[in-house]
Structures are given as C-alpha cells and as structure tokens.
PDB file of C-alpha atoms in Angstrom:
ATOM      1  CA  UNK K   1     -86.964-122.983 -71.009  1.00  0.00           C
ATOM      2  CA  UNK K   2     -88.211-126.391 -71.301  1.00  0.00           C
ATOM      3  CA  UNK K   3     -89.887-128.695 -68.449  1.00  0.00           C
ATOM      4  CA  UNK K   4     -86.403-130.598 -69.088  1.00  0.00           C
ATOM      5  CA  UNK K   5     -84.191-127.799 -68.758  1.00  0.00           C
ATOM      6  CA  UNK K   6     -85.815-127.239 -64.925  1.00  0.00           C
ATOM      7  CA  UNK K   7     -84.009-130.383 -63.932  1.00  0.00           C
ATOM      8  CA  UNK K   8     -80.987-131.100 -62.609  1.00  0.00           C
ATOM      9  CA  UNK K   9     -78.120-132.778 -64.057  1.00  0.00           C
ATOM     10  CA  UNK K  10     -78.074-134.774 -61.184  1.00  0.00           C
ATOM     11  CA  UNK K  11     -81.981-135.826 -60.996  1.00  0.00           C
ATOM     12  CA  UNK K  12     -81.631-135.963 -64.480  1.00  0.00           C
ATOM     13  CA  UNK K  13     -78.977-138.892 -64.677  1.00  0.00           C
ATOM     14  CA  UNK K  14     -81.322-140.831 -62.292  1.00  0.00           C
ATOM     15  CA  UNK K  15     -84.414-140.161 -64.474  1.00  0.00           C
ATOM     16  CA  UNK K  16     -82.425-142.067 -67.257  1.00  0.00           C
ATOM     17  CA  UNK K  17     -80.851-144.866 -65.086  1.00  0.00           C
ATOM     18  CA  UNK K  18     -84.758-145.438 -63.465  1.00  0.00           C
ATOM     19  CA  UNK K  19     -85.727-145.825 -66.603  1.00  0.00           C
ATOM     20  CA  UNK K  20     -83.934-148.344 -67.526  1.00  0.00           C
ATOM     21  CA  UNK K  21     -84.963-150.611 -64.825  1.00  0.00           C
ATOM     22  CA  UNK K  22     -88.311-150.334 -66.015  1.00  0.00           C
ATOM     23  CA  UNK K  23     -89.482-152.361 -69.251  1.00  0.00           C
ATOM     24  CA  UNK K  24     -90.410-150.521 -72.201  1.00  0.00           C
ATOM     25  CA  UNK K  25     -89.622-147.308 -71.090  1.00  0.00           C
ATOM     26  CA  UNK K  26     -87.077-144.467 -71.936  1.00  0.00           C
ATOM     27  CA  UNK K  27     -86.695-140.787 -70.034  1.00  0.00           C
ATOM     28  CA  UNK K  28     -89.678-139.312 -71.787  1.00  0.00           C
ATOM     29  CA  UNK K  29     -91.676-141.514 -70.720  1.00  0.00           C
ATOM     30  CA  UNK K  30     -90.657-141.878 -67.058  1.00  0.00           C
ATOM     31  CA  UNK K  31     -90.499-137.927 -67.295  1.00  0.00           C
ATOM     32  CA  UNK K  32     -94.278-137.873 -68.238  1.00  0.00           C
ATOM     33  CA  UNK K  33     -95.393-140.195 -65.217  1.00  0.00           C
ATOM     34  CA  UNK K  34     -93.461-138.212 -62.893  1.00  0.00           C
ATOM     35  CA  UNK K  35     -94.551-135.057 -63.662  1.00  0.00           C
ATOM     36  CA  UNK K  36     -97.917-136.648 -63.264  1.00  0.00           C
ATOM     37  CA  UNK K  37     -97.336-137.275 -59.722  1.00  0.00           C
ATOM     38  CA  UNK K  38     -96.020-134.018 -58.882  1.00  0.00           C
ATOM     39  CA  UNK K  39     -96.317-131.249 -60.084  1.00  0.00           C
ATOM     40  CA  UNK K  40     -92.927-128.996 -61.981  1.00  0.00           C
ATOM     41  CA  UNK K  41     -90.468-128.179 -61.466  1.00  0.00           C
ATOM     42  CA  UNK K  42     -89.174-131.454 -60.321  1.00  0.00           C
ATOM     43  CA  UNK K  43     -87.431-131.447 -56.829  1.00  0.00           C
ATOM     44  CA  UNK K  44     -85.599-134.298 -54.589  1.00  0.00           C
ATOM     45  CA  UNK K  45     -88.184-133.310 -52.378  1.00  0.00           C
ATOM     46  CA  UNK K  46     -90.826-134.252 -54.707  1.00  0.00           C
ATOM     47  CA  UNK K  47     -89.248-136.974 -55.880  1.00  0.00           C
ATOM     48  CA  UNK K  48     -88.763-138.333 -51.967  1.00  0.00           C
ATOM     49  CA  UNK K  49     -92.327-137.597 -51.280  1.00  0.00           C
ATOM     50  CA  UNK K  50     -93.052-140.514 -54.504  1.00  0.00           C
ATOM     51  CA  UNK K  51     -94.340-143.711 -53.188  1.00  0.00           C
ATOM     52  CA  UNK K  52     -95.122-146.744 -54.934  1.00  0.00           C
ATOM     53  CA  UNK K  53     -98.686-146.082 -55.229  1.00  0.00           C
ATOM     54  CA  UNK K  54     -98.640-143.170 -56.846  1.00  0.00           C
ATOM     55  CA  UNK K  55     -96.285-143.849 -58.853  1.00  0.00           C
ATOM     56  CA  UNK K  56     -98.293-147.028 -60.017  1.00  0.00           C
ATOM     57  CA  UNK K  57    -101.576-145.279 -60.648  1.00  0.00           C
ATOM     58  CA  UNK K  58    -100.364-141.763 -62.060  1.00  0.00           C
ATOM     59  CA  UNK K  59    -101.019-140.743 -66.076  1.00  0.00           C
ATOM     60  CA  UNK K  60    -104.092-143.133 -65.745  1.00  0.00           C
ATOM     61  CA  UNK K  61    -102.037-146.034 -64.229  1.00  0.00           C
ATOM     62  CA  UNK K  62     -99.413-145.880 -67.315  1.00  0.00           C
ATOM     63  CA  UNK K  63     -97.087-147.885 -64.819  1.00  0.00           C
ATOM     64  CA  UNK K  64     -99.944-150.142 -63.961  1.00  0.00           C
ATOM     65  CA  UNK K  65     -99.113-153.340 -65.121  1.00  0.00           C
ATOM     66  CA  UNK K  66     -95.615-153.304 -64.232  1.00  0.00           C
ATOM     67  CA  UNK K  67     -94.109-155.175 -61.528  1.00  0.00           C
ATOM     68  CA  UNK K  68     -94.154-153.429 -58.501  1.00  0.00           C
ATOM     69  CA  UNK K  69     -90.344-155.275 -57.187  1.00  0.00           C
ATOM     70  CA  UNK K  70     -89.225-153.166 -60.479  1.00  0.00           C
ATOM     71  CA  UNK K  71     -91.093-149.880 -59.694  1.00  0.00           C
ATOM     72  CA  UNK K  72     -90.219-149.875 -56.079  1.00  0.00           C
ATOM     73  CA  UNK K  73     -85.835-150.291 -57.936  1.00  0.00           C
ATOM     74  CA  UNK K  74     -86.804-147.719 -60.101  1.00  0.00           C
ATOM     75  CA  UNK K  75     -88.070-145.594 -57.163  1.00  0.00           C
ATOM     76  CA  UNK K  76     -84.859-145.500 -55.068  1.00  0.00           C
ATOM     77  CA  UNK K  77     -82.500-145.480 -58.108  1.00  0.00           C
ATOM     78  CA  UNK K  78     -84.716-141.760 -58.604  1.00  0.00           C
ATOM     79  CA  UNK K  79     -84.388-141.065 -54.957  1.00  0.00           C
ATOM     80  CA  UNK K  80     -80.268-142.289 -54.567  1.00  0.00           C
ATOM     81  CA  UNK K  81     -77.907-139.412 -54.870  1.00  0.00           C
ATOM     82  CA  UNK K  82     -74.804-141.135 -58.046  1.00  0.00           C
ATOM     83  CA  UNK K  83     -72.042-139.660 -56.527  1.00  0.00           C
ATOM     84  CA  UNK K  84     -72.292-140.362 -52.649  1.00  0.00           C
ATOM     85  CA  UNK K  85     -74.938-143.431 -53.050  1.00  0.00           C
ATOM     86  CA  UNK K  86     -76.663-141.914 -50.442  1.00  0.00           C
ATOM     87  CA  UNK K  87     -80.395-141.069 -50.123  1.00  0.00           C
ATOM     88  CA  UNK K  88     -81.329-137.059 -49.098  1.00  0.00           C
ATOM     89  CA  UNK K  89     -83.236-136.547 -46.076  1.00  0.00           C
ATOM     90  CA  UNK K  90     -86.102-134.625 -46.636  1.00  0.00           C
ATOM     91  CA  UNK K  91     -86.723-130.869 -45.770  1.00  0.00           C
ATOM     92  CA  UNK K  92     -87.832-130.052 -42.452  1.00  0.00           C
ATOM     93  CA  UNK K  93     -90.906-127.852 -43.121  1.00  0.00           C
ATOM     94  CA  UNK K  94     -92.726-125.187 -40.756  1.00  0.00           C
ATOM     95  CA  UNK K  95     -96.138-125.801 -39.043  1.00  0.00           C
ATOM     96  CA  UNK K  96     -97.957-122.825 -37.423  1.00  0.00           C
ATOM     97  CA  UNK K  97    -101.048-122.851 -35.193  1.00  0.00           C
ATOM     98  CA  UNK K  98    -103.903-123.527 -37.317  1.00  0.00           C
ATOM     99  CA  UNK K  99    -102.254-125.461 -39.925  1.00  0.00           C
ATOM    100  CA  UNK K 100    -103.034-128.779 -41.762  1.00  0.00           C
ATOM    101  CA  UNK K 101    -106.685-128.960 -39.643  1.00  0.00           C
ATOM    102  CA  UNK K 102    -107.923-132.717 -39.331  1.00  0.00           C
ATOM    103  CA  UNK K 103    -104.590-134.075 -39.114  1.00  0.00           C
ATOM    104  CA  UNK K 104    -102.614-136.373 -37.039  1.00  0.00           C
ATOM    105  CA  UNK K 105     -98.708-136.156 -36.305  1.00  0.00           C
ATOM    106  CA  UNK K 106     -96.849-139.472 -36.670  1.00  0.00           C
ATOM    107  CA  UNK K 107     -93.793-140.652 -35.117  1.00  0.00           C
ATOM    108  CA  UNK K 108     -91.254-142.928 -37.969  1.00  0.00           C
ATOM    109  CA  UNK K 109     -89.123-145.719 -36.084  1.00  0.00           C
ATOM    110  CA  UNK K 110     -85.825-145.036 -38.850  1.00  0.00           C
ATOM    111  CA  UNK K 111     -82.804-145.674 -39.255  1.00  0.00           C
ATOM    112  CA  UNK K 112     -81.803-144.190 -42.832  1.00  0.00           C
ATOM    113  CA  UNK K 113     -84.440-141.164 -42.880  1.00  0.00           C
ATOM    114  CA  UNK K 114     -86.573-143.150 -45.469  1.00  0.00           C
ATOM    115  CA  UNK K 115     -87.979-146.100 -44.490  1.00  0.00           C
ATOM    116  CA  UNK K 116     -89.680-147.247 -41.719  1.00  0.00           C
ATOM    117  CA  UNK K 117     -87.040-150.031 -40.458  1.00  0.00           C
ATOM    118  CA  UNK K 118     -86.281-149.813 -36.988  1.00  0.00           C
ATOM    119  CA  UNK K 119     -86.560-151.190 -33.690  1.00  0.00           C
ATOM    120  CA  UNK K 120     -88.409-148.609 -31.445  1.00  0.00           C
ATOM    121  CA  UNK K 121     -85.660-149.710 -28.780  1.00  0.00           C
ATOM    122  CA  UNK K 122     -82.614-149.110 -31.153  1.00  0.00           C
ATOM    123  CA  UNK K 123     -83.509-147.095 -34.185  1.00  0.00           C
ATOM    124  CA  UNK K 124     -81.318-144.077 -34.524  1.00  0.00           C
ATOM    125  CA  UNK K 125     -84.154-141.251 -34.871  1.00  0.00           C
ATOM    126  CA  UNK K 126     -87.561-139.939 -35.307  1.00  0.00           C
ATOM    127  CA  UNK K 127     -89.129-138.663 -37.907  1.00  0.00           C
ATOM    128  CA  UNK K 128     -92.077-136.087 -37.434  1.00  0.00           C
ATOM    129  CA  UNK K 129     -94.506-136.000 -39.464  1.00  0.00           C
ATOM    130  CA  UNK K 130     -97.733-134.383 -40.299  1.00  0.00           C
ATOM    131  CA  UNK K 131    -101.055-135.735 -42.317  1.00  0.00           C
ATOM    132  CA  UNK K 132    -103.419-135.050 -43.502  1.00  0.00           C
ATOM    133  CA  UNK K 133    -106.040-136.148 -46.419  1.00  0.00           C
ATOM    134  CA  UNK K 134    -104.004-134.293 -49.241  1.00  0.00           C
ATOM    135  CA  UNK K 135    -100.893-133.033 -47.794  1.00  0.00           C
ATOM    136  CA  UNK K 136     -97.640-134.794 -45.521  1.00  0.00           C
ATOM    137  CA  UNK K 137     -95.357-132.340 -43.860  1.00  0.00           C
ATOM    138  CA  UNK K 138     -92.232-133.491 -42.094  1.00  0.00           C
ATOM    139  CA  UNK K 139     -91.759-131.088 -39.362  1.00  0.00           C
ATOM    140  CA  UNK K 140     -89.075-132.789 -37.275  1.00  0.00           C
ATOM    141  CA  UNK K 141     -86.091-135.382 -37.438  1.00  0.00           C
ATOM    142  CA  UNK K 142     -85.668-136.499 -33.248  1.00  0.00           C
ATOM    143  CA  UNK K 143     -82.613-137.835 -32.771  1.00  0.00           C
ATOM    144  CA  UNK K 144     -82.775-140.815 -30.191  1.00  0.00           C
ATOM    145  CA  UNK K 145     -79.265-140.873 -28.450  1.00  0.00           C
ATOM    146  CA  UNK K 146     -79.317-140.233 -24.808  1.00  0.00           C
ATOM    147  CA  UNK K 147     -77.353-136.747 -24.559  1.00  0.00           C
ATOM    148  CA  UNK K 148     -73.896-136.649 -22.926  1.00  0.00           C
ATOM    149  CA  UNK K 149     -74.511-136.034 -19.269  1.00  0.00           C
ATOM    150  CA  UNK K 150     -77.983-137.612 -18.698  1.00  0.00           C
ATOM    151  CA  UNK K 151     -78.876-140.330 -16.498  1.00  0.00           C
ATOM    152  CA  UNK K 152     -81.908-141.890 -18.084  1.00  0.00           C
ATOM    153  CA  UNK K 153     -83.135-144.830 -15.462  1.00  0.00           C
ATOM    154  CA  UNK K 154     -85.665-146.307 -18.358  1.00  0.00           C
ATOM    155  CA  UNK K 155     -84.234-145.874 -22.337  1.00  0.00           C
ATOM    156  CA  UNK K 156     -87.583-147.023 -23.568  1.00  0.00           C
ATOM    157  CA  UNK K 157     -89.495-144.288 -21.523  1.00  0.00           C
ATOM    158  CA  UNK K 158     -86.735-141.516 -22.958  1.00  0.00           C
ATOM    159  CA  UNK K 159     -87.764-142.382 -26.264  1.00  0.00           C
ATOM    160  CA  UNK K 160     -91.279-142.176 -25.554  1.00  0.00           C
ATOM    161  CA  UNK K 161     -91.648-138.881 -24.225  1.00  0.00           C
ATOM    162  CA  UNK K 162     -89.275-137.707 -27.579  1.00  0.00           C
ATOM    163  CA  UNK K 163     -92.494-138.286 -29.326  1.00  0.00           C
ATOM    164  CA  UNK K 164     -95.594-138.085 -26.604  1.00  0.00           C
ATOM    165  CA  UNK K 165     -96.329-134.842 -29.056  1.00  0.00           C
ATOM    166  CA  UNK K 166     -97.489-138.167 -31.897  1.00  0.00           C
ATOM    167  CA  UNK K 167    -100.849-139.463 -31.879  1.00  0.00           C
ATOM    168  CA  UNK K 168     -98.961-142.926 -34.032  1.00  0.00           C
ATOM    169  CA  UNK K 169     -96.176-144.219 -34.429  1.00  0.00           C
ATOM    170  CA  UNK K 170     -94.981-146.444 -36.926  1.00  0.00           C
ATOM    171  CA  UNK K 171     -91.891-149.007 -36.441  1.00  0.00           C
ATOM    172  CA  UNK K 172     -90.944-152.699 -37.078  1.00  0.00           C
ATOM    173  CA  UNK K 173     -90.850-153.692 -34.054  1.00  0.00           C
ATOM    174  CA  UNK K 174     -91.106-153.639 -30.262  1.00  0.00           C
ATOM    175  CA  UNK K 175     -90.892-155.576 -26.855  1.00  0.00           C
ATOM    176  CA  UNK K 176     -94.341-155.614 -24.803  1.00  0.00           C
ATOM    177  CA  UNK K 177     -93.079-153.172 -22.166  1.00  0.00           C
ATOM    178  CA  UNK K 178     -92.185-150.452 -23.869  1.00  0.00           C
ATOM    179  CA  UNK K 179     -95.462-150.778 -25.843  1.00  0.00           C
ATOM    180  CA  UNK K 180     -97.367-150.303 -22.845  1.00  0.00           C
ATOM    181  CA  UNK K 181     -95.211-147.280 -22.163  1.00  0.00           C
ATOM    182  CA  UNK K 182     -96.211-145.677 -25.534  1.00  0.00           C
ATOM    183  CA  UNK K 183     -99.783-146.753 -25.028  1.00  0.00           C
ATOM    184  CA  UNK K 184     -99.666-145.031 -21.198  1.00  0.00           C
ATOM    185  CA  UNK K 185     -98.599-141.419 -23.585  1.00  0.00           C
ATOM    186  CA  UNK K 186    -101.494-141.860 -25.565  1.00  0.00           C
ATOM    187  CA  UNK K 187     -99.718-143.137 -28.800  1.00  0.00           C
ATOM    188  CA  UNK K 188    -100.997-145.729 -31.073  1.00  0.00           C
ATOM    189  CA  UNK K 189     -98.318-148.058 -31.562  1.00  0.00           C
ATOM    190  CA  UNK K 190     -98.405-149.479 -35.111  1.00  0.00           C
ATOM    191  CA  UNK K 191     -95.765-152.597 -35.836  1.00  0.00           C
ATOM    192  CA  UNK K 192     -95.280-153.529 -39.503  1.00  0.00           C
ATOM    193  CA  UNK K 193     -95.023-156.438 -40.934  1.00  0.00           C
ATOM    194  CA  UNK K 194     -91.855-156.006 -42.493  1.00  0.00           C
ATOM    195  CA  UNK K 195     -90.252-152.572 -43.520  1.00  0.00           C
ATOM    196  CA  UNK K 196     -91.726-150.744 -45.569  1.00  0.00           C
ATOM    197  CA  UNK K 197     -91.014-146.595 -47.022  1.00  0.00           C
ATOM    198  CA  UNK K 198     -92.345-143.563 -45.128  1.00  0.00           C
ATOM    199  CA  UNK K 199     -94.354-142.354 -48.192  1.00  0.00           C
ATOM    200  CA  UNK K 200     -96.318-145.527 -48.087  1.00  0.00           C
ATOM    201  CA  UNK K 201     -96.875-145.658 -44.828  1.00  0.00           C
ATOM    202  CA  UNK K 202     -98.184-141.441 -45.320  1.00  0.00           C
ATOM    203  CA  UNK K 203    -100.201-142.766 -48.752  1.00  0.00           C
ATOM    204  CA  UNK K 204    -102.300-145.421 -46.971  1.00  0.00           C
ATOM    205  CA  UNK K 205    -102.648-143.632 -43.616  1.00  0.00           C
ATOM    206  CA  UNK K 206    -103.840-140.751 -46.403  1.00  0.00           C
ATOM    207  CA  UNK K 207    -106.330-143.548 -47.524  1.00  0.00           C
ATOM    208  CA  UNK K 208    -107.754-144.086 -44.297  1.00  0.00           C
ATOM    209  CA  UNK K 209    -107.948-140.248 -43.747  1.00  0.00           C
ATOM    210  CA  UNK K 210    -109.640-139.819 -46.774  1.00  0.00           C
ATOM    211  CA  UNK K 211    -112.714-142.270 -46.104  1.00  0.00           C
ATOM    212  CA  UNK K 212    -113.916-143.575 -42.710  1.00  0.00           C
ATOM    213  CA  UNK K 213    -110.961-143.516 -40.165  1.00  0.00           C
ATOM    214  CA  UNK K 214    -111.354-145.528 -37.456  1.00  0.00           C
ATOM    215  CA  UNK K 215    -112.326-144.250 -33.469  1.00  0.00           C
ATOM    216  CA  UNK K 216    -109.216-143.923 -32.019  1.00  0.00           C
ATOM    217  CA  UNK K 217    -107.813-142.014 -35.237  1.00  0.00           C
ATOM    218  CA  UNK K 218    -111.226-139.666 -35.586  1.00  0.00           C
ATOM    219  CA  UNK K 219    -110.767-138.921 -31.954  1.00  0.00           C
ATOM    220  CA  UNK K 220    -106.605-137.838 -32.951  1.00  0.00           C
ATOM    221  CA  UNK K 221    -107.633-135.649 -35.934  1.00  0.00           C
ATOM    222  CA  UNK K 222    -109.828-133.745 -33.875  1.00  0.00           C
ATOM    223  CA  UNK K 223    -113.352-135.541 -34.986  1.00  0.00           C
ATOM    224  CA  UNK K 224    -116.226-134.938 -32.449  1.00  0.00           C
ATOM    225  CA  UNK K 225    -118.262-138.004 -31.183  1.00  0.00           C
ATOM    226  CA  UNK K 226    -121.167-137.510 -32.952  1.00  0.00           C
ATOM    227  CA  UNK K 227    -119.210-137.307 -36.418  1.00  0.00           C
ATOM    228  CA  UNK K 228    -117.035-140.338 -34.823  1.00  0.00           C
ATOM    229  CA  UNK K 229    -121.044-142.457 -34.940  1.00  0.00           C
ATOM    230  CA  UNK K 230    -121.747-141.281 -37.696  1.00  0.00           C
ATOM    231  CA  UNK K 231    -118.312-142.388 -39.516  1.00  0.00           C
ATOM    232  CA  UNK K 232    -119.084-145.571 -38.171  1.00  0.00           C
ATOM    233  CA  UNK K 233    -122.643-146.105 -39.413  1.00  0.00           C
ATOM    234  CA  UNK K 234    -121.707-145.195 -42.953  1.00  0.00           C
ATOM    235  CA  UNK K 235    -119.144-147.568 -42.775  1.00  0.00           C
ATOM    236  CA  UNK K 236    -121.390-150.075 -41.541  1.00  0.00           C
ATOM    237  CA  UNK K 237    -124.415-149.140 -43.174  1.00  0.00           C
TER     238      UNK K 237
END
C-alpha cells in the first residue's frame, strides 16, 4: 500500500484544494512537505498539530519563500473538515505521573478549539495543554460556563481556579482585575497582540524551551536556581 493509499478521502480532497492555494504547487508536492513535518501515516491530528512554522521550514524550507498570508489559507483549508466546514478539535491525550519532565502546562483563552482568540472574561473554554521542548500534549478542553445551580459571586475568579493547575496562559485579552486574580494563582498571564493559532503559540513557547527560558518559566518547568543563573549567564555572556 502506498504512503497515498494511508490517507483519507477526506484529508485527501483537502491536500488537493491546499494545494491549490499555494503557487507552483500540485498534491505531490504539498504531500512531500507534509510528510516532512510529520511523520506517516497522515492524521487530522497531525495535520492540527501543523503550524505555520513548520510548515515554512520543513523539506529544507521548500515552502520558504512563499507568502506566509497563503501558507497560513493553505493551512486551515488542510485542517477544515469539506462537508461540515468545520475544524476538528483535537484528541484529548493521557498524562501520567512522570511524564513530559521539564514541561509547563498552558491554559488557551478559545473560542473555536484552534486559535487563541478569546477574551479571558468571555471565551467559551480552555484548552490544556502540555510542553515541552519536542512534544505538545493536549490533555484537557475546560469548559467555562458557570454550571446550572452555582452561585459564583466573582466570574473572573471561577475561571481562574478552572486553570490554577497552568503555569501560562495565553488569551487576547483581559481587564486589569482579573489579571491580578490570575497573577494571585501563580499564572503567567500572556495577552497577544492579535489572535493567533494554538500550534504557534506551542512552536515558539517550544523555541523558548529549547534555548534559554526565562526565570519565571525555568522556575515552572521545574529548573533549580543554580541552573536558573546559569541560563542566565549564557544568555548574557
């Protein structure tokens, strides 16, 4: 059976429409970048877990010099279900005691399971994930309602403690006093300049994983003190 056969009908169709978004580029070739970035059989949860990054710089940056406004229509043409025009949500995934060491669990303001684009105040859920250097795993999807039945005195304090398990979250925006309720949990509050996808948010926190995270985030994943100065004095060294 060929790497081709392993695909959907479904994923395939989008392989072919993605391509043609892109200049200069058919199904084979879009197939080979792909399959660059992850590895087969090809999944819609490998396909969600693209971002624009990757995508850019896979099969020695093939995709390199394209714009990126046309690789980030090619990305959700690949990650948009044809028949319902809807995007999946991702697979909830397991994490046991032990797992994923040096990692930090992020909270993601959303509204439409994908990209980071809502208020902290108003979004509809959380989503939960795990990361580290070389692996994201999304191990919860909090919704945000109030449950029927509950008096809840402060909303922004409800949503708070939802994710006071986070070390970050991540959300377009948010009013000065419930800030300084997520900073009183211990969460980093990050606001965004405008929205932006979950997988690029998880590839540049990656980044900064990867090479010389800053105190507050060396002191999440679990980074002692002295490796905390030391991160510091390479970085300023």
């Amino acid at each position: 059976m060929s790497s081709q056969d392993m695909l959907s009908r479904e994923l395939a169709l989008r392989i072919g429409l993605a391509a043609r978004a892109l200049p200069d580029t058919d199904a084979k070739r879009l197939f080979k970048v792909l399959t660059a970035c992850v590895r087969l059989p090809i999944t819609e949860d490998k396909i969600g877990s693209i971002n624009l990054k990757t995508l850019k710089t896979a099969q020695g940056g093939e995709f390199s010099d394209i714009d990126d406004v046309l690789l980030k229509k090619a990305l959700h043409i690949l990650k948009t279900n044809i028949e319902t025009g809807e995007i999946p949500k991702p697979e909830i995934l397991g994490l046991q005691e032990g797992d994923m060491p040096g990692s930090v669990r992020i909270a993601c303001a959303s509204n439409d399971a994908i990209n980071v684009d809502g208020h902290f105040g108003s979004c509809s859920q959380f989503m939960i994930y795990q990361v580290s250097a070389d692996e994201a795993r999304l191990i919860d999807i909090r919704d945000t309602s109030i449950p029927e039945g509950l008096e809840v005195d402060d909303k922004n304090l409800f949503r708070a403690e939802l994710i006071q398990d986070c070390q970050v979250i991540y959300m377009a925006s948010v009013g000065g006093p419930a800030a300084a309720k997520i900073v009183k949990l211990g969460i980093h509050p990050m606001k965004l300049p405008g929205i932006e996808t979950i997988a690029d948010i998880i590839g540049q926190l990656q980044t900064v994983i990867a090479g010389t995270p800053p105190p507050w985030l060396a002191k999440a994943m679990g980074i002692e003190a002295t490796d905390r100065f030391r991160f510091e004095r390479e970085a300023t060294g």
